[in-house]
Amino acid sequence: MHTLEIRDLVVALTETPDKPIVKGVSLTIKSGEVHAIMGPNGTGKSTLSKAVAGHPDYTITGGDVLLDGNSILEMEPDERARAGIFLAFQYPSEVPGVSIANFLRAALQARLGEGEDLDAVGYYKSLYAKMDMLKIDRKFTSRAVNEGFSGGEKKRCEILQMAMLEPAFALMDETDSGLDIDALKIVAEGVNQLRGPKLGVLLITHYQRLLNHIVPDHVHVMYDGRIVKSGDKTLALELEEKGYDWLKTETAPAVS
Amino acid sequence: MQPLEQPTAPDAQEAAQAAAIGIDQSAGDFSYDIKYDYDAGNGLTENTVRYISAVKKEAPWILDFRLNALKTFLAKPLPTHWATRDLENIDFEKIRYYLAQGQKPKRTWDEVPEDIKKTFERLGIPEQERKYLAGVEAQFDSEAAYSNVKEIVAKQGVIFMNSTEALREHPEIFRKWFGKVIPTSDNKFSALNSAVFSGGSFIYVPPGVKVAQPLQAYFRINAENFGQFERTLIICDEGSEVTYMEGCTAPKFSTATLHSAVVELVALKGAKIQYITVQNWASNVYNLVTKRGLAQEDAEIKWIDCNIGSRLTMKYPGVVLKGRRARGEVISIALANDGQHQDTGAKMIHAADETTSTIVSKSISVGQGRATYRGQVYIPKHLKGCKNNTECDALLINTNSRTDTYPAITVRGDKHATQHEASVSKVSEEMIFYMQQRGLTEAQAMSLAVNGFINDLANQFPMEYSVELKRLIELEMEGSVG
Ligand SMILES: Nc1ncnc2c1ncn2[C@@H]1O[C@H](COP(=O)(O)OP(=O)(O)OP(=O)(O)O)[C@@H](O)[C@H]1O
Ligand SMILES: [Mg+2]
């Protein structure tokens, strides 16, 4: 049982620390829970997730992020990753010349102690099983990470990595965008299979339809750097119906 | 004979790994205090040349060849009108041009003097020999300490020995081509080598013989202020094939060391030569090497050249495509770390119809490292049906790294096909963050990115070498990330 607590987090671009993008967000995710964040473009959803993962473009100017009660802000991005935080990127990077198989192998090897070696047979077995689950062709193991991948293939590759690395918390940034209807189902099924008492999820999405497949325990609305409303899965339906404008007036006082 | 440093005993597995092909510079950073029986002293005069020739009991024509070369060397200016002025920092008066314990290499490791044997054992050479090599020559400073070729290869008539022995025992084979592919006056350093050369491999493969396993030479510098000037000549007779691999290391001294080799390859009709270099010099070595092959009709010469380490490397392996349908290929990988300059490239001289050349160069600049690609492709007007494909890609790790490209492709006439591509890319912060987010440290992410960049080339190497290259890159990147 783990807890990821985002406490009054203020995030700015490293080059302009006095202009916050995320303006005081608090959110606690426990193992087994799925939280969804929705909100208009440019309100800071990706910024929040990248800042938690330790992206160097961002500086945290206020608040804290605690993993099981301990601040992770002094940790390097790779230490946070090994501590169990996984970010499924909205725009995953290409890694030219490095095959998916080698990349994941290196990532898993990095989690082992000095002198320990990954068992190659077991590794491939588990890789193939997870590719089958996500209906990814085995030919992909030898393709360079994300290089020349279609938008949907990139997203599926992110979930494959998540499945292999078995994080304690997954921050999934618009994993549904770019997926066709069938792929959306496959990815959602994949996430649902990983869902369980060991995994906490923060799901960033614009669309209710993903939440039909991955049913969230909590839904939060982010607006201009703040969480302006939280509720259960019905909140997503309400947003789908009304859009975001009504929140401006309704929640303005609660925000300050 | 006191070892400078007692060899420590790393645990067995680590030693086996480090010894994969023995070019790990950190593993190679040790030296022994050897008592040399033959020492030409510091500086270069006619007497130095006469001393070397006398010690080797050379035929008069070789001494003449050397003395002429010395004159050429002294007369030629440093090529600083196009090359770096760092060449001016070489102090030719300080260098020791010949150091040896003896001239005759041993045929078994047991006969090799203790400290020299220990050196090569630490570098893993005898073990590789047992595992996958057809023959080995191990040069220690000026002379080969060990040289042996497996019996089945010798029985096929393959000659594999050092230059001293070969010029004495088989002048009828080697004299014909010696200094013909690379004339003494080619450049200042080929002239220097021609004056004071010692060691290096001479190989002759008889017609139709295909040597199944590679032959390997290992060049080890042990002494400080030393200049190593090996000379290699490989002749593949008609329809024969050979793969030759060389590795090199030196300990890290505070003063500069000079390595200036001349390597000539001759592939007669239909012959194939593959020459693989993986060198990882200490960061104070000037590595100024001239390498060229001559390919006759239907022959093929392929240079695979990996340059890691050294203070300055200048090396442009070339092929003169002399016979119809001859093929030449250079695959070059250079990694320039902080304070290093890799000035590398390739030369393709087309001299017959329907000749084909391919150049693929990949360089990586790290920190303040500087990588320069210099190419020369020449196709004259009177030929037809020639092809050249040149591709140079540079990868910059930091914003202050530097890369330059001077491709120089001269194609006269319109009956040829040439293609040239060049690219410069940066390892982006975004990509490194992406990899770190998967749990890799910054250094691991960097080395994975670099290995990805050269992946398509490294896959063309024999397995042992590509594994070793990967590991060397990891070591380099670890050292370069704070
Ligand atoms: N690295 C950056 N450089 C410049 N501006 C940035 C950077 N990162 C974020 N921003 C700005 O901060 C704001 C929030 O961006 P962010 O990507 O977090 O939004 P988002 O909520 O994820 O939007 P979307 O729904 O479109 O993905 C935007 O105005 C964006 O332009
Ligand atoms: Mg976003």
Short mmCIF file of N, CA and C in Angstrom, two decimals, chain A residues 115-232:
data_model
loop_
_atom_site.label_atom_id
_atom_site.label_comp_id
_atom_site.label_asym_id
_atom_site.label_seq_id
_atom_site.Cartn_x
_atom_site.Cartn_y
_atom_site.Cartn_z
N GLY A 115 25.96 -6.15 -9.81
CA GLY A 115 26.32 -7.55 -9.93
C GLY A 115 25.15 -8.48 -10.24
N GLU A 116 23.94 -7.96 -10.13
CA GLU A 116 22.78 -8.77 -10.48
C GLU A 116 22.51 -8.67 -11.97
N ASP A 117 22.17 -9.76 -12.59
CA ASP A 117 21.88 -9.73 -14.01
C ASP A 117 20.46 -10.17 -14.28
N LEU A 118 19.85 -9.45 -15.22
CA LEU A 118 18.49 -9.79 -15.62
C LEU A 118 18.50 -11.17 -16.27
N ASP A 119 17.51 -11.97 -15.94
CA ASP A 119 17.39 -13.28 -16.56
C ASP A 119 16.76 -13.10 -17.95
N ALA A 120 17.57 -13.34 -18.98
CA ALA A 120 17.15 -13.01 -20.34
C ALA A 120 15.93 -13.82 -20.78
N VAL A 121 15.90 -15.08 -20.43
CA VAL A 121 14.78 -15.93 -20.85
C VAL A 121 13.47 -15.45 -20.23
N GLY A 122 13.52 -15.24 -18.92
CA GLY A 122 12.34 -14.76 -18.21
C GLY A 122 11.90 -13.40 -18.73
N TYR A 123 12.88 -12.58 -19.06
CA TYR A 123 12.57 -11.24 -19.56
C TYR A 123 11.77 -11.32 -20.85
N TYR A 124 12.26 -12.11 -21.80
CA TYR A 124 11.56 -12.20 -23.08
C TYR A 124 10.17 -12.82 -22.93
N LYS A 125 10.09 -13.79 -22.05
CA LYS A 125 8.80 -14.42 -21.79
C LYS A 125 7.78 -13.37 -21.34
N SER A 126 8.21 -12.57 -20.38
CA SER A 126 7.27 -11.60 -19.84
C SER A 126 7.00 -10.50 -20.86
N LEU A 127 8.02 -10.12 -21.64
CA LEU A 127 7.82 -9.10 -22.67
C LEU A 127 6.79 -9.57 -23.70
N TYR A 128 6.95 -10.81 -24.16
CA TYR A 128 6.01 -11.34 -25.16
C TYR A 128 4.60 -11.44 -24.61
N ALA A 129 4.49 -11.87 -23.36
CA ALA A 129 3.16 -12.00 -22.76
C ALA A 129 2.47 -10.64 -22.73
N LYS A 130 3.23 -9.60 -22.37
CA LYS A 130 2.61 -8.29 -22.27
C LYS A 130 2.32 -7.69 -23.64
N MET A 131 3.15 -8.03 -24.61
CA MET A 131 2.86 -7.56 -25.97
C MET A 131 1.59 -8.23 -26.49
N ASP A 132 1.44 -9.51 -26.17
CA ASP A 132 0.23 -10.21 -26.59
C ASP A 132 -1.00 -9.57 -25.97
N MET A 133 -0.89 -9.26 -24.69
CA MET A 133 -2.02 -8.65 -23.99
C MET A 133 -2.42 -7.34 -24.67
N LEU A 134 -1.41 -6.56 -25.10
CA LEU A 134 -1.71 -5.27 -25.73
C LEU A 134 -1.84 -5.39 -27.24
N LYS A 135 -1.84 -6.63 -27.72
CA LYS A 135 -1.93 -6.90 -29.16
C LYS A 135 -0.91 -6.10 -29.96
N ILE A 136 0.33 -6.13 -29.48
CA ILE A 136 1.43 -5.49 -30.21
C ILE A 136 2.19 -6.61 -30.93
N ASP A 137 2.41 -6.44 -32.21
CA ASP A 137 3.13 -7.42 -33.00
C ASP A 137 4.54 -7.63 -32.43
N ARG A 138 4.97 -8.89 -32.38
CA ARG A 138 6.29 -9.17 -31.80
C ARG A 138 7.44 -8.55 -32.59
N LYS A 139 7.16 -8.22 -33.83
CA LYS A 139 8.20 -7.57 -34.64
C LYS A 139 8.64 -6.25 -34.00
N PHE A 140 7.77 -5.67 -33.20
CA PHE A 140 8.09 -4.38 -32.60
C PHE A 140 9.27 -4.45 -31.64
N THR A 141 9.58 -5.61 -31.09
CA THR A 141 10.69 -5.69 -30.13
C THR A 141 11.99 -5.18 -30.74
N SER A 142 12.16 -5.40 -32.06
CA SER A 142 13.43 -4.99 -32.66
C SER A 142 13.35 -3.61 -33.28
N ARG A 143 12.18 -2.98 -33.20
CA ARG A 143 12.10 -1.62 -33.74
C ARG A 143 12.60 -0.61 -32.71
N ALA A 144 13.21 0.47 -33.22
CA ALA A 144 13.72 1.49 -32.30
C ALA A 144 12.55 2.17 -31.60
N VAL A 145 12.77 2.48 -30.33
CA VAL A 145 11.72 3.04 -29.49
C VAL A 145 11.06 4.27 -30.14
N ASN A 146 9.80 4.14 -30.44
CA ASN A 146 8.96 5.22 -30.98
C ASN A 146 9.37 5.75 -32.35
N GLU A 147 10.47 5.26 -32.90
CA GLU A 147 10.95 5.81 -34.16
C GLU A 147 10.03 5.38 -35.30
N GLY A 148 9.43 6.36 -35.94
CA GLY A 148 8.53 6.08 -37.05
C GLY A 148 7.21 5.44 -36.61
N PHE A 149 6.94 5.41 -35.34
CA PHE A 149 5.68 4.84 -34.86
C PHE A 149 4.52 5.78 -35.19
N SER A 150 3.38 5.20 -35.45
CA SER A 150 2.18 6.02 -35.58
C SER A 150 1.80 6.52 -34.18
N GLY A 151 0.94 7.53 -34.14
CA GLY A 151 0.53 8.09 -32.86
C GLY A 151 0.01 7.01 -31.92
N GLY A 152 -0.86 6.15 -32.44
CA GLY A 152 -1.45 5.10 -31.62
C GLY A 152 -0.42 4.08 -31.17
N GLU A 153 0.53 3.76 -32.06
CA GLU A 153 1.58 2.79 -31.69
C GLU A 153 2.44 3.32 -30.55
N LYS A 154 2.68 4.63 -30.59
CA LYS A 154 3.47 5.22 -29.51
C LYS A 154 2.75 5.05 -28.17
N LYS A 155 1.46 5.30 -28.17
CA LYS A 155 0.70 5.22 -26.92
C LYS A 155 0.67 3.79 -26.40
N ARG A 156 0.54 2.85 -27.33
CA ARG A 156 0.53 1.45 -26.91
C ARG A 156 1.89 1.04 -26.34
N CYS A 157 2.93 1.60 -26.95
CA CYS A 157 4.30 1.31 -26.49
C CYS A 157 4.51 1.87 -25.07
N GLU A 158 3.87 3.00 -24.78
CA GLU A 158 3.95 3.54 -23.42
C GLU A 158 3.33 2.57 -22.41
N ILE A 159 2.19 2.02 -22.79
CA ILE A 159 1.52 1.09 -21.86
C ILE A 159 2.33 -0.20 -21.72
N LEU A 160 2.95 -0.61 -22.81
CA LEU A 160 3.81 -1.79 -22.73
C LEU A 160 4.93 -1.55 -21.71
N GLN A 161 5.54 -0.38 -21.79
CA GLN A 161 6.61 -0.06 -20.85
C GLN A 161 6.10 -0.05 -19.42
N MET A 162 4.93 0.53 -19.27
CA MET A 162 4.33 0.57 -17.93
C MET A 162 4.09 -0.85 -17.42
N ALA A 163 3.59 -1.69 -18.30
CA ALA A 163 3.30 -3.07 -17.88
C ALA A 163 4.59 -3.80 -17.49
N MET A 164 5.67 -3.51 -18.19
CA MET A 164 6.93 -4.20 -17.90
C MET A 164 7.60 -3.65 -16.64
N LEU A 165 7.47 -2.35 -16.41
CA LEU A 165 8.21 -1.74 -15.30
C LEU A 165 7.46 -1.80 -13.98
N GLU A 166 6.18 -2.16 -14.05
CA GLU A 166 5.37 -2.35 -12.86
C GLU A 166 5.53 -1.26 -11.81
N PRO A 167 5.14 -0.03 -12.16
CA PRO A 167 5.31 1.07 -11.20
C PRO A 167 4.27 1.00 -10.08
N ALA A 168 4.53 1.79 -9.02
CA ALA A 168 3.54 1.91 -7.95
C ALA A 168 2.50 2.95 -8.34
N PHE A 169 2.95 3.98 -9.10
CA PHE A 169 2.02 5.01 -9.56
C PHE A 169 2.27 5.32 -11.03
N ALA A 170 1.19 5.38 -11.78
CA ALA A 170 1.32 5.72 -13.19
C ALA A 170 0.60 7.02 -13.46
N LEU A 171 1.34 7.97 -14.03
CA LEU A 171 0.72 9.23 -14.45
C LEU A 171 0.53 9.10 -15.95
N MET A 172 -0.70 9.01 -16.39
CA MET A 172 -0.95 8.73 -17.80
C MET A 172 -1.51 9.96 -18.47
N ASP A 173 -0.66 10.58 -19.29
CA ASP A 173 -1.03 11.87 -19.88
C ASP A 173 -1.63 11.67 -21.28
N GLU A 174 -2.92 11.78 -21.38
CA GLU A 174 -3.64 11.65 -22.64
C GLU A 174 -3.25 10.40 -23.42
N THR A 175 -3.22 9.30 -22.70
CA THR A 175 -2.88 8.04 -23.34
C THR A 175 -3.91 7.66 -24.38
N ASP A 176 -5.11 8.23 -24.27
CA ASP A 176 -6.17 7.87 -25.22
C ASP A 176 -6.13 8.66 -26.52
N SER A 177 -5.40 9.81 -26.52
CA SER A 177 -5.45 10.61 -27.74
C SER A 177 -4.65 9.91 -28.84
N GLY A 178 -5.20 9.94 -30.02
CA GLY A 178 -4.52 9.29 -31.14
C GLY A 178 -4.87 7.83 -31.30
N LEU A 179 -5.67 7.29 -30.39
CA LEU A 179 -6.02 5.87 -30.50
C LEU A 179 -7.33 5.71 -31.28
N ASP A 180 -7.36 4.71 -32.17
CA ASP A 180 -8.63 4.43 -32.82
C ASP A 180 -9.53 3.67 -31.84
N ILE A 181 -10.77 3.42 -32.23
CA ILE A 181 -11.75 2.87 -31.28
C ILE A 181 -11.31 1.51 -30.73
N ASP A 182 -10.79 0.66 -31.62
CA ASP A 182 -10.34 -0.65 -31.15
C ASP A 182 -9.12 -0.54 -30.25
N ALA A 183 -8.20 0.33 -30.65
CA ALA A 183 -6.97 0.49 -29.87
C ALA A 183 -7.31 1.03 -28.48
N LEU A 184 -8.27 1.93 -28.43
CA LEU A 184 -8.68 2.50 -27.15
C LEU A 184 -9.14 1.38 -26.20
N LYS A 185 -9.90 0.46 -26.77
CA LYS A 185 -10.38 -0.67 -25.96
C LYS A 185 -9.22 -1.53 -25.48
N ILE A 186 -8.29 -1.80 -26.40
CA ILE A 186 -7.15 -2.65 -26.05
C ILE A 186 -6.32 -2.02 -24.94
N VAL A 187 -6.05 -0.70 -25.12
CA VAL A 187 -5.25 0.00 -24.12
C VAL A 187 -5.99 0.03 -22.78
N ALA A 188 -7.28 0.32 -22.85
CA ALA A 188 -8.06 0.38 -21.61
C ALA A 188 -8.07 -0.97 -20.91
N GLU A 189 -8.24 -2.02 -21.71
CA GLU A 189 -8.20 -3.36 -21.13
C GLU A 189 -6.85 -3.62 -20.46
N GLY A 190 -5.80 -3.18 -21.17
CA GLY A 190 -4.45 -3.34 -20.62
C GLY A 190 -4.34 -2.66 -19.27
N VAL A 191 -4.79 -1.41 -19.22
CA VAL A 191 -4.71 -0.66 -17.96
C VAL A 191 -5.55 -1.35 -16.89
N ASN A 192 -6.75 -1.80 -17.27
CA ASN A 192 -7.62 -2.47 -16.30
C ASN A 192 -6.96 -3.73 -15.74
N GLN A 193 -6.21 -4.43 -16.60
CA GLN A 193 -5.52 -5.62 -16.10
C GLN A 193 -4.43 -5.27 -15.11
N LEU A 194 -3.79 -4.12 -15.35
CA LEU A 194 -2.72 -3.71 -14.43
C LEU A 194 -3.30 -3.10 -13.16
N ARG A 195 -4.52 -2.63 -13.31
CA ARG A 195 -5.19 -2.00 -12.18
C ARG A 195 -5.34 -3.02 -11.06
N GLY A 196 -5.17 -2.57 -9.86
CA GLY A 196 -5.27 -3.52 -8.75
C GLY A 196 -4.70 -2.88 -7.52
N PRO A 197 -4.63 -3.63 -6.46
CA PRO A 197 -4.23 -3.05 -5.17
C PRO A 197 -2.81 -2.50 -5.18
N LYS A 198 -2.01 -2.87 -6.20
CA LYS A 198 -0.62 -2.43 -6.18
C LYS A 198 -0.38 -1.16 -6.96
N LEU A 199 -1.38 -0.73 -7.74
CA LEU A 199 -1.14 0.40 -8.66
C LEU A 199 -2.09 1.55 -8.40
N GLY A 200 -1.52 2.75 -8.32
CA GLY A 200 -2.33 3.96 -8.29
C GLY A 200 -2.19 4.66 -9.63
N VAL A 201 -3.31 5.22 -10.14
CA VAL A 201 -3.27 5.83 -11.48
C VAL A 201 -3.78 7.25 -11.43
N LEU A 202 -3.06 8.13 -12.15
CA LEU A 202 -3.56 9.47 -12.42
C LEU A 202 -3.75 9.55 -13.93
N LEU A 203 -4.99 9.70 -14.32
CA LEU A 203 -5.33 9.61 -15.73
C LEU A 203 -5.68 10.99 -16.24
N ILE A 204 -4.87 11.54 -17.15
CA ILE A 204 -5.21 12.85 -17.72
C ILE A 204 -5.92 12.60 -19.05
N THR A 205 -7.09 13.15 -19.19
CA THR A 205 -7.82 12.91 -20.44
C THR A 205 -8.79 14.04 -20.74
N HIS A 206 -9.13 14.15 -22.00
CA HIS A 206 -10.13 15.14 -22.40
C HIS A 206 -11.48 14.49 -22.61
N TYR A 207 -11.48 13.15 -22.69
CA TYR A 207 -12.69 12.50 -23.18
C TYR A 207 -13.30 11.51 -22.20
N GLN A 208 -14.57 11.67 -22.04
CA GLN A 208 -15.36 10.79 -21.22
C GLN A 208 -15.27 9.34 -21.69
N ARG A 209 -15.13 9.14 -23.02
CA ARG A 209 -15.21 7.77 -23.55
C ARG A 209 -14.13 6.87 -22.94
N LEU A 210 -12.95 7.43 -22.62
CA LEU A 210 -11.93 6.59 -21.98
C LEU A 210 -12.42 6.14 -20.61
N LEU A 211 -13.14 7.06 -19.95
CA LEU A 211 -13.59 6.78 -18.59
C LEU A 211 -14.74 5.77 -18.56
N ASN A 212 -15.34 5.54 -19.74
CA ASN A 212 -16.29 4.44 -19.84
C ASN A 212 -15.58 3.10 -19.72
N HIS A 213 -14.35 3.08 -20.22
CA HIS A 213 -13.58 1.83 -20.18
C HIS A 213 -12.76 1.69 -18.90
N ILE A 214 -12.11 2.79 -18.53
CA ILE A 214 -11.37 2.77 -17.27
C ILE A 214 -12.16 3.64 -16.30
N VAL A 215 -12.92 3.01 -15.50
CA VAL A 215 -13.83 3.78 -14.64
C VAL A 215 -13.06 4.35 -13.45
N PRO A 216 -13.04 5.67 -13.32
CA PRO A 216 -12.25 6.29 -12.25
C PRO A 216 -12.97 6.29 -10.90
N ASP A 217 -12.16 6.30 -9.84
CA ASP A 217 -12.74 6.45 -8.51
C ASP A 217 -13.02 7.91 -8.21
N HIS A 218 -12.16 8.77 -8.75
CA HIS A 218 -12.32 10.21 -8.52
C HIS A 218 -12.06 10.95 -9.82
N VAL A 219 -12.78 12.05 -10.01
CA VAL A 219 -12.54 12.91 -11.17
C VAL A 219 -12.26 14.33 -10.65
N HIS A 220 -11.19 14.93 -11.21
CA HIS A 220 -10.86 16.31 -10.82
C HIS A 220 -10.87 17.18 -12.06
N VAL A 221 -11.28 18.39 -11.89
CA VAL A 221 -11.24 19.33 -13.01
C VAL A 221 -10.15 20.35 -12.73
N MET A 222 -9.28 20.49 -13.68
CA MET A 222 -8.20 21.46 -13.53
C MET A 222 -8.50 22.65 -14.43
N TYR A 223 -8.32 23.81 -13.87
CA TYR A 223 -8.61 25.02 -14.61
C TYR A 223 -7.61 26.08 -14.20
N ASP A 224 -6.89 26.62 -15.19
CA ASP A 224 -5.91 27.66 -14.93
C ASP A 224 -4.97 27.33 -13.76
N GLY A 225 -4.43 26.15 -13.79
CA GLY A 225 -3.40 25.80 -12.81
C GLY A 225 -3.94 25.31 -11.48
N ARG A 226 -5.24 25.18 -11.37
CA ARG A 226 -5.78 24.74 -10.08
C ARG A 226 -6.81 23.63 -10.28
N ILE A 227 -6.99 22.82 -9.25
CA ILE A 227 -8.10 21.89 -9.27
C ILE A 227 -9.31 22.63 -8.72
N VAL A 228 -10.32 22.80 -9.60
CA VAL A 228 -11.44 23.65 -9.21
C VAL A 228 -12.65 22.84 -8.79
N LYS A 229 -12.65 21.56 -9.11
CA LYS A 229 -13.78 20.76 -8.68
C LYS A 229 -13.37 19.30 -8.67
N SER A 230 -13.82 18.58 -7.66
CA SER A 230 -13.57 17.15 -7.61
C SER A 230 -14.87 16.43 -7.36
N GLY A 231 -14.96 15.21 -7.87
CA GLY A 231 -16.18 14.45 -7.66
C GLY A 231 -15.97 13.01 -8.06
N ASP A 232 -17.07 12.30 -8.26
CA ASP A 232 -16.91 10.91 -8.71
C ASP A 232 -17.08 10.87 -10.23
#
